[in-house]
Short mmCIF file of C-alpha atoms in Angstrom, two decimals:
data_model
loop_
_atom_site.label_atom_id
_atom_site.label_comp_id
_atom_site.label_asym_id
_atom_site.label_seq_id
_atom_site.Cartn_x
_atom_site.Cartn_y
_atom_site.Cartn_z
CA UNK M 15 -288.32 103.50 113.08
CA UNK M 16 -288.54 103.38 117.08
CA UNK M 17 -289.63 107.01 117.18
CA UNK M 18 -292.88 105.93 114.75
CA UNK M 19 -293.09 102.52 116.76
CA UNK M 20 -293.48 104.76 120.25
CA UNK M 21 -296.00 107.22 118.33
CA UNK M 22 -298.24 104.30 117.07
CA UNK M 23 -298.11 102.90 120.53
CA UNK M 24 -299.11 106.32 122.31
CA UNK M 25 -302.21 107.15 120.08
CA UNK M 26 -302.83 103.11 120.60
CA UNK M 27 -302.38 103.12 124.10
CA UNK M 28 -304.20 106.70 124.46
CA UNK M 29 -307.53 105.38 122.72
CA UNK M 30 -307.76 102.32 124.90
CA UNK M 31 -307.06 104.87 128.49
CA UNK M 32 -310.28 106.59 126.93
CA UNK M 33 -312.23 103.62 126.36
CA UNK M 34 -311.92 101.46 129.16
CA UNK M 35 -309.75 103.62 131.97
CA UNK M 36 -310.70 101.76 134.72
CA UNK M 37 -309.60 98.79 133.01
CA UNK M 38 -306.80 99.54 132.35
CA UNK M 39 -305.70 101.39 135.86
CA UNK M 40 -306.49 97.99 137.30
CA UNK M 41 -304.12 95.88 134.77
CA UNK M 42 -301.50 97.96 134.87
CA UNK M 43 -301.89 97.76 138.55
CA UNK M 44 -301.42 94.38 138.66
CA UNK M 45 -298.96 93.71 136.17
CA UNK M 46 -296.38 96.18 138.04
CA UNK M 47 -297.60 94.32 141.18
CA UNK M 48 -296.53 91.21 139.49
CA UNK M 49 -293.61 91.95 137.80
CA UNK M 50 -292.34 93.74 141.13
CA UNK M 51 -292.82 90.13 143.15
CA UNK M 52 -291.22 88.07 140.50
CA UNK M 53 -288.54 90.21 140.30
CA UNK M 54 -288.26 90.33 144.31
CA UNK M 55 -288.47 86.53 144.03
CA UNK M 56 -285.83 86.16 141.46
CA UNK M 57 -283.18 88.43 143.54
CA UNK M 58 -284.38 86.28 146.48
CA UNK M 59 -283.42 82.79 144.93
CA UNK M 60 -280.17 83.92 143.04
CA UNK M 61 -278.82 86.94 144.14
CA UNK M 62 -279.46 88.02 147.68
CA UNK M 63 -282.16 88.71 150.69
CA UNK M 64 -281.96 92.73 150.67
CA UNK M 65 -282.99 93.40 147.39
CA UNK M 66 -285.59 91.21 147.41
CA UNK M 67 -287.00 92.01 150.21
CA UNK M 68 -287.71 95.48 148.78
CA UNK M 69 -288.80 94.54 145.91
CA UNK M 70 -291.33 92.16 147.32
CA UNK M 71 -292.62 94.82 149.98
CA UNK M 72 -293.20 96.90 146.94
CA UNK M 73 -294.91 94.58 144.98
CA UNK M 74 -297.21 93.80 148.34
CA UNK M 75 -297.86 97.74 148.78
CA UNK M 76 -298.67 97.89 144.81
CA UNK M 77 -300.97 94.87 145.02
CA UNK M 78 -302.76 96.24 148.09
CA UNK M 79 -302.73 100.15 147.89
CA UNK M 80 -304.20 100.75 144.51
CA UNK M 81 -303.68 104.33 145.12
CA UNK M 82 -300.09 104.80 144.60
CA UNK M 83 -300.46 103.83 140.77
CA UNK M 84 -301.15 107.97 140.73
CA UNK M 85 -297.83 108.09 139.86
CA UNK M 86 -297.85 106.32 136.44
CA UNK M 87 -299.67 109.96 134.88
CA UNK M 88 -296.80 112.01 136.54
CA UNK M 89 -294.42 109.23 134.79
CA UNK M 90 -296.35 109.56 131.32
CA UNK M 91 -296.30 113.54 132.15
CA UNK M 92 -292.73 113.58 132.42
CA UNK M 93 -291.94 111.63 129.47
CA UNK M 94 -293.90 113.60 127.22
CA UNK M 95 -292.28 117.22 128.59
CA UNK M 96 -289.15 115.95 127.62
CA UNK M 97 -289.83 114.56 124.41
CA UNK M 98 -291.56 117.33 123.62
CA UNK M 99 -288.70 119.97 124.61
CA UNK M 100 -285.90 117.92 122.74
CA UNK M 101 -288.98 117.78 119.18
CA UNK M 102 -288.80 122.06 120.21
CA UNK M 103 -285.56 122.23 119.74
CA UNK M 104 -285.52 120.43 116.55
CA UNK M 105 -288.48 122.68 115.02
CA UNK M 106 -286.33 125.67 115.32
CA UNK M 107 -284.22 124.73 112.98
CA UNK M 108 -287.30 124.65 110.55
CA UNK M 109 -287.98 128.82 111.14
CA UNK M 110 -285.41 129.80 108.21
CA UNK M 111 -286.12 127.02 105.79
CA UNK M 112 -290.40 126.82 105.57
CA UNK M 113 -292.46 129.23 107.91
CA UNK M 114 -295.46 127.02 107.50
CA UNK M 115 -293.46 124.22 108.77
CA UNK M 116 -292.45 125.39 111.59
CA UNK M 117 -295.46 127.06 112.33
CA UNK M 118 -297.22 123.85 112.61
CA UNK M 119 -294.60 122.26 114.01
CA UNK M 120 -294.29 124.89 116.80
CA UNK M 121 -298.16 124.53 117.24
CA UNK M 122 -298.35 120.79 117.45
CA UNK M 123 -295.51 120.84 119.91
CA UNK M 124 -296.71 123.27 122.31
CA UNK M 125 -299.36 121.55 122.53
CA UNK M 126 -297.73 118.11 123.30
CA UNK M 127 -296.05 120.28 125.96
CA UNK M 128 -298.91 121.84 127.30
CA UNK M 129 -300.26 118.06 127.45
CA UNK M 130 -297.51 116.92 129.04
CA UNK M 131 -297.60 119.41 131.92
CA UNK M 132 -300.94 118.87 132.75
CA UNK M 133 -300.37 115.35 133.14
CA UNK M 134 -297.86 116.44 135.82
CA UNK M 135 -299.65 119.05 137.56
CA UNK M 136 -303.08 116.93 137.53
CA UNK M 137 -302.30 113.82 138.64
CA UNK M 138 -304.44 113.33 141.60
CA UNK M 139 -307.93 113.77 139.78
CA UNK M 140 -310.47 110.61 140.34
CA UNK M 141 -308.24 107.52 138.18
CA UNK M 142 -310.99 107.27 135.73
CA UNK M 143 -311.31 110.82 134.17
CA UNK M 144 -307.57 110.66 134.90
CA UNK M 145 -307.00 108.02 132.43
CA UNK M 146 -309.48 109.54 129.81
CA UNK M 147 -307.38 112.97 130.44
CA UNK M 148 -304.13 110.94 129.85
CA UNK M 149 -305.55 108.64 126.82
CA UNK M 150 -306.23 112.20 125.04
CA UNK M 151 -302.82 113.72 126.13
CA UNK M 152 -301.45 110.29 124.57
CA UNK M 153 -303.53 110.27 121.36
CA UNK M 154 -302.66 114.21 120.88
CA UNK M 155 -299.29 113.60 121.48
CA UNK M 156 -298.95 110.56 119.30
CA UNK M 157 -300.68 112.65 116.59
CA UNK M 158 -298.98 115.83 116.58
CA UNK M 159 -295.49 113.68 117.04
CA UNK M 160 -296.19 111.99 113.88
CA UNK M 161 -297.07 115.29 112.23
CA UNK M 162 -293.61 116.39 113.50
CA UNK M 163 -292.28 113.53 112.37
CA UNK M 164 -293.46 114.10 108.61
CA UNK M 165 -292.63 117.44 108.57
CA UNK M 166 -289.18 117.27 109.82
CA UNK M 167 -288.14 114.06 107.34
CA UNK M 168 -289.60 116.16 104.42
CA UNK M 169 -287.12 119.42 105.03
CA UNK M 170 -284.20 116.76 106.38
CA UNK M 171 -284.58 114.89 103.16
CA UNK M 172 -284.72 118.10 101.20
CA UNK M 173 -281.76 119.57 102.84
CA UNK M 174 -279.54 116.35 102.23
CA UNK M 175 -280.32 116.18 98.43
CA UNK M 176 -279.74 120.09 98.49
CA UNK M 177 -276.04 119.25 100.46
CA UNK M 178 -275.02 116.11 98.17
CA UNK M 179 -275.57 117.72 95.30
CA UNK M 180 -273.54 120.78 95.50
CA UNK M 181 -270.94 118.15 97.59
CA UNK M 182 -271.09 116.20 94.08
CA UNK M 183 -270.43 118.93 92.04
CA UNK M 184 -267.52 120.69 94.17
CA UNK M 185 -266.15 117.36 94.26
CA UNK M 186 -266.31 116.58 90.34
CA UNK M 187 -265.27 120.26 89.71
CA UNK M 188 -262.06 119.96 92.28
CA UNK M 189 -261.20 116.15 90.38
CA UNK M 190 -260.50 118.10 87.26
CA UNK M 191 -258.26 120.08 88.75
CA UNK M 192 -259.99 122.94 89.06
CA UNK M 193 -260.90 124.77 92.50
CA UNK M 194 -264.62 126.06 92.89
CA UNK M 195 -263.20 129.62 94.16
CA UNK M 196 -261.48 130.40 90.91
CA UNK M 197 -265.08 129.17 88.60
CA UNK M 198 -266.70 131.71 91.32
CA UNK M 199 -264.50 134.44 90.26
CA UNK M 200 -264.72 133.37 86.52
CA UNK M 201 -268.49 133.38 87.07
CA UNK M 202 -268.25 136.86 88.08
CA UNK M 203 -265.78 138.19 85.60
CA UNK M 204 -268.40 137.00 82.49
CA UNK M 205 -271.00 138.75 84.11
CA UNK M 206 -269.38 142.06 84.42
#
């Protein structure tokens, strides 16, 4: 449920960075700006001055120097490299059971790799185009995760009603008292 919740955010999210990017840049810009001075102020009321006082600065320097919100694409980058390594890893497992599933499983991931490593490696192109660059990376990700998704629940759901049954029937078979090895032998002596 959270993994479909975080795709239908990122193809969300992605189509409004392609929109309105500069928009966006400048309220994410000041809602970490905020959120970094209420937190500073917080600390500085009920906890201690330290803290606070770096938290504050921070929120001052993100308030003031637009330009360090370059590092939200590298964030997003990051993010989507590893989610889309761990979704690799899972697609594997696909290469025995259906080849056209994990072909386009394989496919769809790459790509969400590739994406994700460009976000990384590009981050300090103009913020606009950036943001359009990371909206698509976003709404490709989102896309080919819930592709993934699909694909994956249809041979996991497969797979379990393949495993319960023959569980059921080992289990019903070893209830009357007989074991499934000698029925496997019987099996074979009929045919012969």
């Amino acid at each position: 449920m959270m993994a479909s919740a975080m795709t239908i955010a990122m193809v969300i999210f992605g189509i409004i960075f392609i929109i309105a990017p500069g928009q966006v840049l400048n309220i994410i810009h000041w809602i970490i700006a905020c959120l970094l001075l209420a937190a500073g102020a917080y600390l500085l009321c009920f906890r201690g001055v330290f803290g606070s006082i770096i938290l504050i600065l921070l929120g001052l320097i993100v308030a003031f120097h637009p330009g360090v919100m370059d590092v939200i694409p590298i964030i997003l980058g990051i993010y989507v490299v590893i989610s889309s390594s761990a979704k690799l890893r899972g697609v594997m497992s696909l290469k025995s059971t259906s080849p056209t599933a994990y072909t386009v499983a394989m496919v769809t991931s790459v790509i969400s790799l590739v994406c994700g490593v460009l976000m990384i490696i590009h981050p300090g192109i103009a913020n606009t185009s950036f943001m359009v660059i990371v909206g698509i990376a976003m709404v490709i990700y989102g896309l080919s995760d819930f592709i993934d998704m699909v694909i994956l629940q249809k041979h996991l759901n497969a797979f379990a009603k393949g495993f319960s049954a023959k569980s059921k029937s080992s289990d019903t078979k070893k209830k009357e008292g007989v074991k499934v090895d000698d029925i496997k032998e019987a099996e074979v002596v009929k045919k012969k």
